[in-house]
mmCIF file of C-alpha atoms in Angstrom:
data_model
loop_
_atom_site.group_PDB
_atom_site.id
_atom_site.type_symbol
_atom_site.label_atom_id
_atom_site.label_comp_id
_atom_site.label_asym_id
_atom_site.label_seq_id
_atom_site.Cartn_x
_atom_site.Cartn_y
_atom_site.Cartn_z
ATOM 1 C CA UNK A 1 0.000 0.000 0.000
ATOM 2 C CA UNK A 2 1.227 3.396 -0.984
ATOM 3 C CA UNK A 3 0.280 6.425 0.937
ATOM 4 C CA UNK A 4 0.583 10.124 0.202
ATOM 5 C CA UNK A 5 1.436 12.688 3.172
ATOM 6 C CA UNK A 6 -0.052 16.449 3.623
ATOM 7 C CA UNK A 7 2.012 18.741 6.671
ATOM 8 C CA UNK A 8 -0.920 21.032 7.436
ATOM 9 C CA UNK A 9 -2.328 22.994 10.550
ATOM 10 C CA UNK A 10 -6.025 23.227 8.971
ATOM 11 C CA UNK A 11 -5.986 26.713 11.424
ATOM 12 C CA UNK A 12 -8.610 26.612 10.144
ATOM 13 C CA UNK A 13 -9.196 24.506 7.132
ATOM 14 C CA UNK A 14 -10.514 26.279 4.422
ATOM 15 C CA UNK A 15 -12.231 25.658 0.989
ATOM 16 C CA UNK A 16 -8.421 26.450 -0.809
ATOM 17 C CA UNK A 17 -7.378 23.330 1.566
ATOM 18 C CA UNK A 18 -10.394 21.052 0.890
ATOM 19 C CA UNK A 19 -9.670 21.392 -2.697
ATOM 20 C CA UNK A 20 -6.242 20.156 -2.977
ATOM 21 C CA UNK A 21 -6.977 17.751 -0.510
ATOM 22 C CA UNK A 22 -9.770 16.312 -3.624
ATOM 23 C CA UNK A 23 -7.185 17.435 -6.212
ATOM 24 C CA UNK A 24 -4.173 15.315 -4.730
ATOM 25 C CA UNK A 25 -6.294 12.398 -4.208
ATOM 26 C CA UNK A 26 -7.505 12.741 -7.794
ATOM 27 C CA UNK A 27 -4.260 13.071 -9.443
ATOM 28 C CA UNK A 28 -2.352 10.661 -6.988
ATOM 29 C CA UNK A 29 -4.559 7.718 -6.219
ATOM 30 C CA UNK A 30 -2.888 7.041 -2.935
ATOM 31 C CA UNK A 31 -3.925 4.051 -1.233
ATOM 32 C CA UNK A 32 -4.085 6.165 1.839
ATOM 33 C CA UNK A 33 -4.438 9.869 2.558
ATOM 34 C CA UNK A 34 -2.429 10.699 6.194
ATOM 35 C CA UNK A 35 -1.956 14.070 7.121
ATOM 36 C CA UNK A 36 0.992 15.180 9.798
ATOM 37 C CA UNK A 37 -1.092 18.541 11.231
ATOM 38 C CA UNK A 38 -0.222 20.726 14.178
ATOM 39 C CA UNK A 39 -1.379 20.681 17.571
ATOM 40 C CA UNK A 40 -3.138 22.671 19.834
ATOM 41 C CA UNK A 41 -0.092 25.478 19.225
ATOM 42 C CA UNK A 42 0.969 26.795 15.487
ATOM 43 C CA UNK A 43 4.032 27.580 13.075
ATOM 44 C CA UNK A 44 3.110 31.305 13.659
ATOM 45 C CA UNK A 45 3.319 30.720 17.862
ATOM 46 C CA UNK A 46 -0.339 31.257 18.528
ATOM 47 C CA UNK A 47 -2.717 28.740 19.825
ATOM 48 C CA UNK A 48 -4.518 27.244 16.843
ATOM 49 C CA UNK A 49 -8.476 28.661 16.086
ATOM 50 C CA UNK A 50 -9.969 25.305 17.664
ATOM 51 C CA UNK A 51 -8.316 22.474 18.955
ATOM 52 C CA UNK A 52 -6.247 19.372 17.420
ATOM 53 C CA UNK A 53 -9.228 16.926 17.744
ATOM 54 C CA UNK A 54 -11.609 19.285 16.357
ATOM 55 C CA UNK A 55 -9.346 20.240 13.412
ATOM 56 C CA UNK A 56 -8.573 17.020 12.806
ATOM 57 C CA UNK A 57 -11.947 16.230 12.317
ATOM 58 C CA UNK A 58 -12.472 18.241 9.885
ATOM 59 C CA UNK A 59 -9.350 17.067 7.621
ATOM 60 C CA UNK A 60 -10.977 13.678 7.913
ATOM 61 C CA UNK A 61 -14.181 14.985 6.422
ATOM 62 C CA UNK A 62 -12.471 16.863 3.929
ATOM 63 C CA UNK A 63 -10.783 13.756 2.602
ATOM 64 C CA UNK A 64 -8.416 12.286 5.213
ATOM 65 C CA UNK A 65 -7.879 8.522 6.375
ATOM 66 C CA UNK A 66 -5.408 9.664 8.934
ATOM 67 C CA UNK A 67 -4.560 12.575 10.884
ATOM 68 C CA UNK A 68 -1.191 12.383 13.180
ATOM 69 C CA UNK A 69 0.186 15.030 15.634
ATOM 70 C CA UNK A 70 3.547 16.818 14.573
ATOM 71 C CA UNK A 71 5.310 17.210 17.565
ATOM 72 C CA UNK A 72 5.193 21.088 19.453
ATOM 73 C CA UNK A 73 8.975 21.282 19.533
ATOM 74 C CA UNK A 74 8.692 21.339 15.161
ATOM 75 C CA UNK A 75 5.101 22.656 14.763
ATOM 76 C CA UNK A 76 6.303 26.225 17.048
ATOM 77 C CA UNK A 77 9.269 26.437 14.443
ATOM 78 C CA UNK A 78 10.724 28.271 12.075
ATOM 79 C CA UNK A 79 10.055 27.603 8.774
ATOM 80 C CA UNK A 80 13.280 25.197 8.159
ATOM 81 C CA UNK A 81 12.854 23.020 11.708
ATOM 82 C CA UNK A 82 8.716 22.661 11.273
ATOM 83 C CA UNK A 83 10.378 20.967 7.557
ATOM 84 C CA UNK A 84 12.840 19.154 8.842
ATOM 85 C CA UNK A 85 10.725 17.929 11.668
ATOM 86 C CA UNK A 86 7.423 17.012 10.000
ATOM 87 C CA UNK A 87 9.615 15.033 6.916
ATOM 88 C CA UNK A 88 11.674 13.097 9.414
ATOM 89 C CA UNK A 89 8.891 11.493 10.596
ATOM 90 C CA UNK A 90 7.326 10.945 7.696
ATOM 91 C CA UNK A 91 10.402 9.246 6.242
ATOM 92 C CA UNK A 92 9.856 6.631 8.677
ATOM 93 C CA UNK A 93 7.281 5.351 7.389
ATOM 94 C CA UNK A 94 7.606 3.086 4.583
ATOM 95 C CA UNK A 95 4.179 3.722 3.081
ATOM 96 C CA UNK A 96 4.424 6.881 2.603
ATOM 97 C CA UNK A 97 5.903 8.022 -1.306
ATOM 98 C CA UNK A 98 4.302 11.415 -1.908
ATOM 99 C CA UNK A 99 4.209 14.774 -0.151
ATOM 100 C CA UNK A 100 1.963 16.718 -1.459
ATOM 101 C CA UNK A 101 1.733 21.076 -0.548
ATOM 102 C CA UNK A 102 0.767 23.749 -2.016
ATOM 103 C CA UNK A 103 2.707 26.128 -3.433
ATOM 104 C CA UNK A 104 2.529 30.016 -5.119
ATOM 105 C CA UNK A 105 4.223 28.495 -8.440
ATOM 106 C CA UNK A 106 2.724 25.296 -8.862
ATOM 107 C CA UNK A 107 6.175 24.572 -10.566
ATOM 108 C CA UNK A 108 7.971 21.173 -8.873
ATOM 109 C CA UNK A 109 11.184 22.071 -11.495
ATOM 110 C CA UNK A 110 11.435 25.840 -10.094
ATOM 111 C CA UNK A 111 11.118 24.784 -6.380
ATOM 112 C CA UNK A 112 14.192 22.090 -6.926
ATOM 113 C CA UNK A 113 16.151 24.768 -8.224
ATOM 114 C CA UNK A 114 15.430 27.217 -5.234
ATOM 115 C CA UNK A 115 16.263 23.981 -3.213
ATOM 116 C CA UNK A 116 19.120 23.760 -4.930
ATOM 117 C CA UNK A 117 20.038 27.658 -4.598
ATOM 118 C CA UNK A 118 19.532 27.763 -1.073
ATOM 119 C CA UNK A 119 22.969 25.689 -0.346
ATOM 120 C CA UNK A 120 24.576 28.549 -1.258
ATOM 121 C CA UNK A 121 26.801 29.298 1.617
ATOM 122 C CA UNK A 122 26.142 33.675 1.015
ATOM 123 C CA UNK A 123 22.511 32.552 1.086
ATOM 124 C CA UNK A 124 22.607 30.396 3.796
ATOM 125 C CA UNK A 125 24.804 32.882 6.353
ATOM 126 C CA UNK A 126 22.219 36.123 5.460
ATOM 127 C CA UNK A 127 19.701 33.371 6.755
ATOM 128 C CA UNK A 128 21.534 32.631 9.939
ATOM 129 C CA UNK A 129 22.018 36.642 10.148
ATOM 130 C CA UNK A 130 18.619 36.688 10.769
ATOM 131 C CA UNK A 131 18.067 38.476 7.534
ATOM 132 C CA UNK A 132 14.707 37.065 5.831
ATOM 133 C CA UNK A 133 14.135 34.602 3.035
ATOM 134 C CA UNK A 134 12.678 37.240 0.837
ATOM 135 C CA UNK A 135 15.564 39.393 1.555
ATOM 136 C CA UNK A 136 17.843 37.331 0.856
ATOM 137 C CA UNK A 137 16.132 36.184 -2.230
ATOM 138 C CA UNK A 138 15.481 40.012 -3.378
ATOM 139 C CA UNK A 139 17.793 39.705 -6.606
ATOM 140 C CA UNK A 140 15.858 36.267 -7.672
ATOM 141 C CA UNK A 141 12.538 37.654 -7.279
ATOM 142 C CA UNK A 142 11.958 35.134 -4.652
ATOM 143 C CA UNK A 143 8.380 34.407 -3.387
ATOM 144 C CA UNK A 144 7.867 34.364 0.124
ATOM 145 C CA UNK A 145 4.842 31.805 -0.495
ATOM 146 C CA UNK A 146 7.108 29.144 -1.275
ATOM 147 C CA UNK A 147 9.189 29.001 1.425
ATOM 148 C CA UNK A 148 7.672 25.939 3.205
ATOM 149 C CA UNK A 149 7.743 24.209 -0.056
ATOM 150 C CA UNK A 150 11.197 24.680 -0.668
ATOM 151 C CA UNK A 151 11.937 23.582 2.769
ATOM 152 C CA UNK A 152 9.946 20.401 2.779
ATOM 153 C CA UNK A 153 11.669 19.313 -0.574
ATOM 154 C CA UNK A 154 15.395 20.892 1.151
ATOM 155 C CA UNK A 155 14.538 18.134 4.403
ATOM 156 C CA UNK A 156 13.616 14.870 2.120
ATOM 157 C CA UNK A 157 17.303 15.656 0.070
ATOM 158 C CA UNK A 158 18.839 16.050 3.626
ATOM 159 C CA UNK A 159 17.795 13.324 5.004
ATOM 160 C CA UNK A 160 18.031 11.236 1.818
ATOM 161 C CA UNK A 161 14.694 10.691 1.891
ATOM 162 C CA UNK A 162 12.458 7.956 -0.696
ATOM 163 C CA UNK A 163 9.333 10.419 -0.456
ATOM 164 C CA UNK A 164 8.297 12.413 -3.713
ATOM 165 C CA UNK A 165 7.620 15.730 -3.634
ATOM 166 C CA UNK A 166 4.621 16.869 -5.361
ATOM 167 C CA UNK A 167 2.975 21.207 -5.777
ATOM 168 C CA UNK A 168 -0.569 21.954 -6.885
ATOM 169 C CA UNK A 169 -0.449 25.746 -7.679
ATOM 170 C CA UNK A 170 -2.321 27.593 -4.896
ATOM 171 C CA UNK A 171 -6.210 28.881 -6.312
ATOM 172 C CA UNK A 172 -7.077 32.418 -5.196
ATOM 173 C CA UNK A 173 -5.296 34.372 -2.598
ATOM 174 C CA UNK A 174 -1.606 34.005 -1.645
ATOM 175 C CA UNK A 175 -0.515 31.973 1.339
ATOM 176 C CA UNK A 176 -0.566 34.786 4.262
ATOM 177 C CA UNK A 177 -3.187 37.156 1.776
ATOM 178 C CA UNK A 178 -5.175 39.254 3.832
ATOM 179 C CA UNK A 179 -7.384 39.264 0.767
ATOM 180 C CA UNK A 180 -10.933 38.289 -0.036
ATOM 181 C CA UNK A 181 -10.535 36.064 -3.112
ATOM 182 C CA UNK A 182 -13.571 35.230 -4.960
ATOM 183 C CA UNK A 183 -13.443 31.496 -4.348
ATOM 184 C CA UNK A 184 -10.423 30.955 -2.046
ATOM 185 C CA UNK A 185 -8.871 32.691 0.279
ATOM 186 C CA UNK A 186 -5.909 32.325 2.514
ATOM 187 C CA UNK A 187 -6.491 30.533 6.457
ATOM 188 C CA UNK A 188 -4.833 34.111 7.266
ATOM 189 C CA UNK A 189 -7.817 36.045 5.952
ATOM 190 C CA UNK A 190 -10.152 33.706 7.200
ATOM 191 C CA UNK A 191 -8.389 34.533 11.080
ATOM 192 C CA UNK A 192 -8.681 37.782 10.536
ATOM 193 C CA UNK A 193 -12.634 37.451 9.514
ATOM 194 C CA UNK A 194 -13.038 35.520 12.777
ATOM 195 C CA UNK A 195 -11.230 38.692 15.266
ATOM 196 C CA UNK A 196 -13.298 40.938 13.082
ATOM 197 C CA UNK A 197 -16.766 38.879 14.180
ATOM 198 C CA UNK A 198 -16.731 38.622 10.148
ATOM 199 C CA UNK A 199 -18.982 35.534 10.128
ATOM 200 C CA UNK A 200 -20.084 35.299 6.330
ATOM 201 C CA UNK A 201 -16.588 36.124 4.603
ATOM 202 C CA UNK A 202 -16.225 32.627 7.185
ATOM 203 C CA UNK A 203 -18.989 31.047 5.748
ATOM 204 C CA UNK A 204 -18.364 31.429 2.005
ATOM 205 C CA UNK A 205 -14.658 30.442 2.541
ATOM 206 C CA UNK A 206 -15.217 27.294 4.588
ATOM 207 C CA UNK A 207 -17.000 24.297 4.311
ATOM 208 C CA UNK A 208 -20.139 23.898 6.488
ATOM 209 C CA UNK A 209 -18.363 21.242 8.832
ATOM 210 C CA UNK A 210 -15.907 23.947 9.639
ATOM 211 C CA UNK A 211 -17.805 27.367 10.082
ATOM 212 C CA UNK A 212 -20.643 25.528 12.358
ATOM 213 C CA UNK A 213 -17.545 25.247 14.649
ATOM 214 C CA UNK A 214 -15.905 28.406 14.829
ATOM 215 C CA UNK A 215 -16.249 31.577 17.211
ATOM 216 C CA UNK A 216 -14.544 34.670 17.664
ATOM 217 C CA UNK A 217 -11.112 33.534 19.197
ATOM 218 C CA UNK A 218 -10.183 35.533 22.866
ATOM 219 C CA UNK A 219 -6.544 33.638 23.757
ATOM 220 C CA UNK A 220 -4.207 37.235 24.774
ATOM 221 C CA UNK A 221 -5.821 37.847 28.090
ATOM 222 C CA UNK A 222 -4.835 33.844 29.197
ATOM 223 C CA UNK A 223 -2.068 34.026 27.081
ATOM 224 C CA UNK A 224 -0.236 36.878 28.443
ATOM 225 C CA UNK A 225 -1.108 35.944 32.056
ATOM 226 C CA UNK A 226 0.916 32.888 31.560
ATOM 227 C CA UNK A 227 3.893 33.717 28.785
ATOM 228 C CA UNK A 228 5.008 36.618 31.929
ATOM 229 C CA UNK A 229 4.612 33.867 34.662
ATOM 230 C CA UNK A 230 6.682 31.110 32.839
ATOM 231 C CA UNK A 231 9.139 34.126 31.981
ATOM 232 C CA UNK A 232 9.379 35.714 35.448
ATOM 233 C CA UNK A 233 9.572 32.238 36.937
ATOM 234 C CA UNK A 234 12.291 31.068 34.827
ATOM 235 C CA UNK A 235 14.368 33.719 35.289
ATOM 236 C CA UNK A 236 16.435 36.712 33.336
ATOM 237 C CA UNK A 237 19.363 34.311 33.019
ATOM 238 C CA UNK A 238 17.852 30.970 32.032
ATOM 239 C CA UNK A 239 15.595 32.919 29.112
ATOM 240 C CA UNK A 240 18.998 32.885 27.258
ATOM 241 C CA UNK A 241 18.267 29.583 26.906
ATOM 242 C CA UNK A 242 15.455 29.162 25.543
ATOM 243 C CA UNK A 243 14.997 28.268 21.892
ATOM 244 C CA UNK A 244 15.659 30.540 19.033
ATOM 245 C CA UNK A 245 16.788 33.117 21.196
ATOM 246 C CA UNK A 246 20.216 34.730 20.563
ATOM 247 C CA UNK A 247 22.045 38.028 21.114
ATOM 248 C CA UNK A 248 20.657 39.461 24.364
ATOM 249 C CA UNK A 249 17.217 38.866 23.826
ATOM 250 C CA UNK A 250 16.386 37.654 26.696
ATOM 251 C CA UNK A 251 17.062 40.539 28.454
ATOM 252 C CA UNK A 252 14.439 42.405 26.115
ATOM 253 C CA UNK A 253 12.322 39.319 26.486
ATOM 254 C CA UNK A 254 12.456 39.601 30.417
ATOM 255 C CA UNK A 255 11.911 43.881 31.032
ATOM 256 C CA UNK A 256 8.952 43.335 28.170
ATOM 257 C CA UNK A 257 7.027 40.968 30.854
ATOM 258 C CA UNK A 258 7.548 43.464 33.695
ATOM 259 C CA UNK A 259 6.189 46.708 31.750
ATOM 260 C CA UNK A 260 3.733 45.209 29.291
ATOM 261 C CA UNK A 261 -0.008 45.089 29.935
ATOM 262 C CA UNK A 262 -1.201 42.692 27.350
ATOM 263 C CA UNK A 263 0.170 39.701 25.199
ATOM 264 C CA UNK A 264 0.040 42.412 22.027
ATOM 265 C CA UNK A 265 2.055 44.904 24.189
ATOM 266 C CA UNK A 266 4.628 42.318 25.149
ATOM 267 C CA UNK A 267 4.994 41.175 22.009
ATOM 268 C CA UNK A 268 5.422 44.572 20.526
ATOM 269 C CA UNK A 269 7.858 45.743 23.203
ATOM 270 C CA UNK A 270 10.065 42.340 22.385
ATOM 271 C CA UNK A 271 9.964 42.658 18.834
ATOM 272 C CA UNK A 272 12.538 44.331 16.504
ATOM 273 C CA UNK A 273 13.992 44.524 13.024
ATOM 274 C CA UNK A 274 15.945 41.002 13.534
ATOM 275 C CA UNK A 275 12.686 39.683 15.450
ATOM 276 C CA UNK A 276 9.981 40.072 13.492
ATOM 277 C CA UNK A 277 6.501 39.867 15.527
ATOM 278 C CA UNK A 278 6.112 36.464 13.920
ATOM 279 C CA UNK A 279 9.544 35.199 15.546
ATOM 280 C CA UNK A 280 8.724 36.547 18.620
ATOM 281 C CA UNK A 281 5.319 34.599 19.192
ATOM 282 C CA UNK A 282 6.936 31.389 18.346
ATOM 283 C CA UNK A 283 9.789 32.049 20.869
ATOM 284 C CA UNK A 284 7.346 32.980 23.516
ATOM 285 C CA UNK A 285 5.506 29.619 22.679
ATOM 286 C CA UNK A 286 8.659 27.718 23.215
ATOM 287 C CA UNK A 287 9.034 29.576 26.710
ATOM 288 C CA UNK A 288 5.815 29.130 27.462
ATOM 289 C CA UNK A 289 6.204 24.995 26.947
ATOM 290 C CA UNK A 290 9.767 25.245 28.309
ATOM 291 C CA UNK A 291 11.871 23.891 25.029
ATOM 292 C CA UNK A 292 15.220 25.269 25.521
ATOM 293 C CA UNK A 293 17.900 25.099 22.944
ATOM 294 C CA UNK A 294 19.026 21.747 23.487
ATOM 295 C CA UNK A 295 15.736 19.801 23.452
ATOM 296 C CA UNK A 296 14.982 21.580 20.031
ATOM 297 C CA UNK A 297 18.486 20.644 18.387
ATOM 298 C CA UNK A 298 18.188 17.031 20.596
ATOM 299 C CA UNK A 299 14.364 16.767 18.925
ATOM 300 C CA UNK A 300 15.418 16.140 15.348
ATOM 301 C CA UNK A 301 17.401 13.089 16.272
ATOM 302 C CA UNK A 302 14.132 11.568 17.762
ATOM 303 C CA UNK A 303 13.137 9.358 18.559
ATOM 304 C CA UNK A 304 10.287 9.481 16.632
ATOM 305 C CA UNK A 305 6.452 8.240 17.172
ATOM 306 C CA UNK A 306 3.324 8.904 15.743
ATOM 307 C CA UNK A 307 0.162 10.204 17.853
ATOM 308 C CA UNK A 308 -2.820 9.552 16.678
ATOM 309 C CA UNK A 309 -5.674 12.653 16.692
ATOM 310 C CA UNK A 310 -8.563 11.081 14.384
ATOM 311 C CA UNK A 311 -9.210 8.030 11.798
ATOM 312 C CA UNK A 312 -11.839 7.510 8.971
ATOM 313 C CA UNK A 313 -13.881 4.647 10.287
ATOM 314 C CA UNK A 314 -12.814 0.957 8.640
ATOM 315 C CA UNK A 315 -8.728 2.480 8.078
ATOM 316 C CA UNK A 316 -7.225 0.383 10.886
ATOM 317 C CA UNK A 317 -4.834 -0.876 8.067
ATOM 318 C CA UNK A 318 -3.608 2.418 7.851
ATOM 319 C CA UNK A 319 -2.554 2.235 10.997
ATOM 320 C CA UNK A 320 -1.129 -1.525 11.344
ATOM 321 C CA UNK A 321 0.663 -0.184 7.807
ATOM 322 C CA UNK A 322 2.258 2.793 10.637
ATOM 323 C CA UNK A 323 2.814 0.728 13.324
ATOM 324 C CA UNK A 324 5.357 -0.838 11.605
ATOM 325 C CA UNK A 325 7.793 1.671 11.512
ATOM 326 C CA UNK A 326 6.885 4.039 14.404
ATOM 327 C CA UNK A 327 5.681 3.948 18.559
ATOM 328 C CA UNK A 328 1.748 4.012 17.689
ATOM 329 C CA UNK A 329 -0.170 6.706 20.227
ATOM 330 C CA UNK A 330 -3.648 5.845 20.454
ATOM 331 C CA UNK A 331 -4.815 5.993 24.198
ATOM 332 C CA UNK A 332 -3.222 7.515 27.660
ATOM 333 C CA UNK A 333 -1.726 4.555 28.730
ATOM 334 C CA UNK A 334 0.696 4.911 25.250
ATOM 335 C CA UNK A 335 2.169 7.898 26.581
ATOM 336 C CA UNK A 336 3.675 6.075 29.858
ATOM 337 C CA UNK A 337 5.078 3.019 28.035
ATOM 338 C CA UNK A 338 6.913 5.602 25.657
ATOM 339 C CA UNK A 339 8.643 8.581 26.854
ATOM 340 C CA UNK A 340 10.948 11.152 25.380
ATOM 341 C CA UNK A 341 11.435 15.059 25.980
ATOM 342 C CA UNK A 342 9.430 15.944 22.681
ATOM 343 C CA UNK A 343 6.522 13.785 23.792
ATOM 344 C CA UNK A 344 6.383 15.477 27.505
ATOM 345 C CA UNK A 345 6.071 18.631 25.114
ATOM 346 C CA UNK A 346 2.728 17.614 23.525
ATOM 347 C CA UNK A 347 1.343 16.611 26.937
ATOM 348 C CA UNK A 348 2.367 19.959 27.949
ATOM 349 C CA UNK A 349 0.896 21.856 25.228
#
């Protein structure tokens, strides 16, 4: 049996993501459909729209025989770890031989090349600069929409990986659009619909399974309450720890928490030309669920498992076809006969 992989966060799933969901089946004819989707925290360090059961849900309905749990440590990541993360456990299994995303060209033979471009060592140390993919990009016209494509095919030629990468061309609105499209939008528009109490731009951009479910989000107030507790608690010191944080920003990160008065203040006292506000959230997320440095470098060595958050009825092969290759979480008791820092994470979160 051959299965083909989606990395998604469905936050929230959207008509755009329900159609190449059909179109992949259609043009793949996997014997399986499993999808690797984020938890109950996202890429962009926010807490997703609804939680992982509920999204996951959803992806089933949309077209779905499996939905597994990336791992916090890789889904609060930058664009290059969430990758590296999501395709190392997907490499695992033996099933899988497509990865199908989405991507602003649509163009597998242009995404190899950026792949290919972005070994360049002048590339690579602007990156590690902290200067931004566009950025460093600016001369090639490079798209900022294809960055997690690139990535995801730049992890399965790291890791030597059998999987095949396959694009559909995005429909409608660009990856982080703000934009109304006329059929598709992005999940960022649809977020901001949902602050804005925008409830029909939600319902003609989602299916019915998905809009039935969704309220007007209200995470800062908890949020803020406890990113300054785990940060006051931990310490000035130990914040210098914590992952993705470099250069004295924990000292920034530490005086923000005594003189903000909301999680938008904090996060706009923190934030700064080399921390973008999008940075900043994901490092507070990784304070906030206490992955340091060394757990996030240790993380991509495994070991590996798969957690399971929802099932089409009658695919139990799917899963015997899974268990082969990787610890299978199912139930509570899984999580005590299988421990490692990444999974303490996920109970966490």
């Amino acid at each position: 049996m051959s299965f083909c992989a989606i990395i998604c966060e469905y936050n929230p799933l959207h008509n755009g993501h329900a159609y190449h969901i059909k179109r992949t089946i259609e043009e793949l004819k996997p014997g399986a459909l499993v999808c690797l989707m984020s938890g109950n925290f996202v890429q962009r360090g926010e807490p997703a729209v609804r939680g992982k059961f509920a999204r996951a849900v959803w992806a089933i309905k949309a077209g779905a025989d499996v939905v597994l749990e990336l791992p916090a440590v890789f889904a609060c990541a930058p664009a290059e770890n969430f990758a590296f993360g999501a395709v190392s456990i997907l490499s695992r299994i033996s099933a899988v031989k497509y990865l199908s995303f989405g991507s602003e060209s649509g163009d597998i033979e242009k995404l190899l090349e950026y792949s290919r471009k972005l070994r360049d060592k002048d590339i690579r140390q602007r990156l590690k600069s902290g200067t931004s993919y566009a950025s460093s990009f600016a001369d090639e016209d490079f798209l900022s929409n294809n960055i997690l494509a690139v990535e995801y095919i730049r992890a399965i030629e790291k890791l030597g990986s059998r999987i095949t990468p396959f694009t559909l061309k995005r429909m409608g609105a660009g990856y982080n659009s703000l934009a109304d499209g006329e059929e598709y939008c992005s999940a960022s528009f649809l977020r901001k619909a949902l602050d804005e109490g925008d409830f029909d731009a939600v319902k003609r951009h989602a299916p019915e399974y998905v809009w039935k479910e969704l309220k007007q989000p209200s995470f800062d107030e908890a949020l803020f309450a406890m990113a300054c507790h785990a940060i006051l608690t931990k310490g000035q010191k130990a914040l210098e720890s914590a992952a993705y944080v470099s250069e004295g920003l924990h000292n920034r990160i530490y005086k923000a928490a005594k003189e903000s008065s909301s999680y938008a203040e904090l996060v706009e006292n923190i934030r700064s030309r080399r921390y973008p506000a999008s940075k900043v959230r994901r490092i507070l997320i990784n304070i906030l669920l206490g992955v340091d440095k060394k757990l996030q470098e240790s993380a991509k060595g495994g070991p590996f498992y798969a957690r399971v958050l929802a099932l089409r009825k009658g695919r139990e092969d799917v899963l015997a076809e899974i268990k082969k290759d990787l610890p299978l979480i199912a139930r509570a008791e899984d999580y005590r006969r299988f421990s490692c820092p990444a999974l303490e994470v996920d109970v966490l979160s």
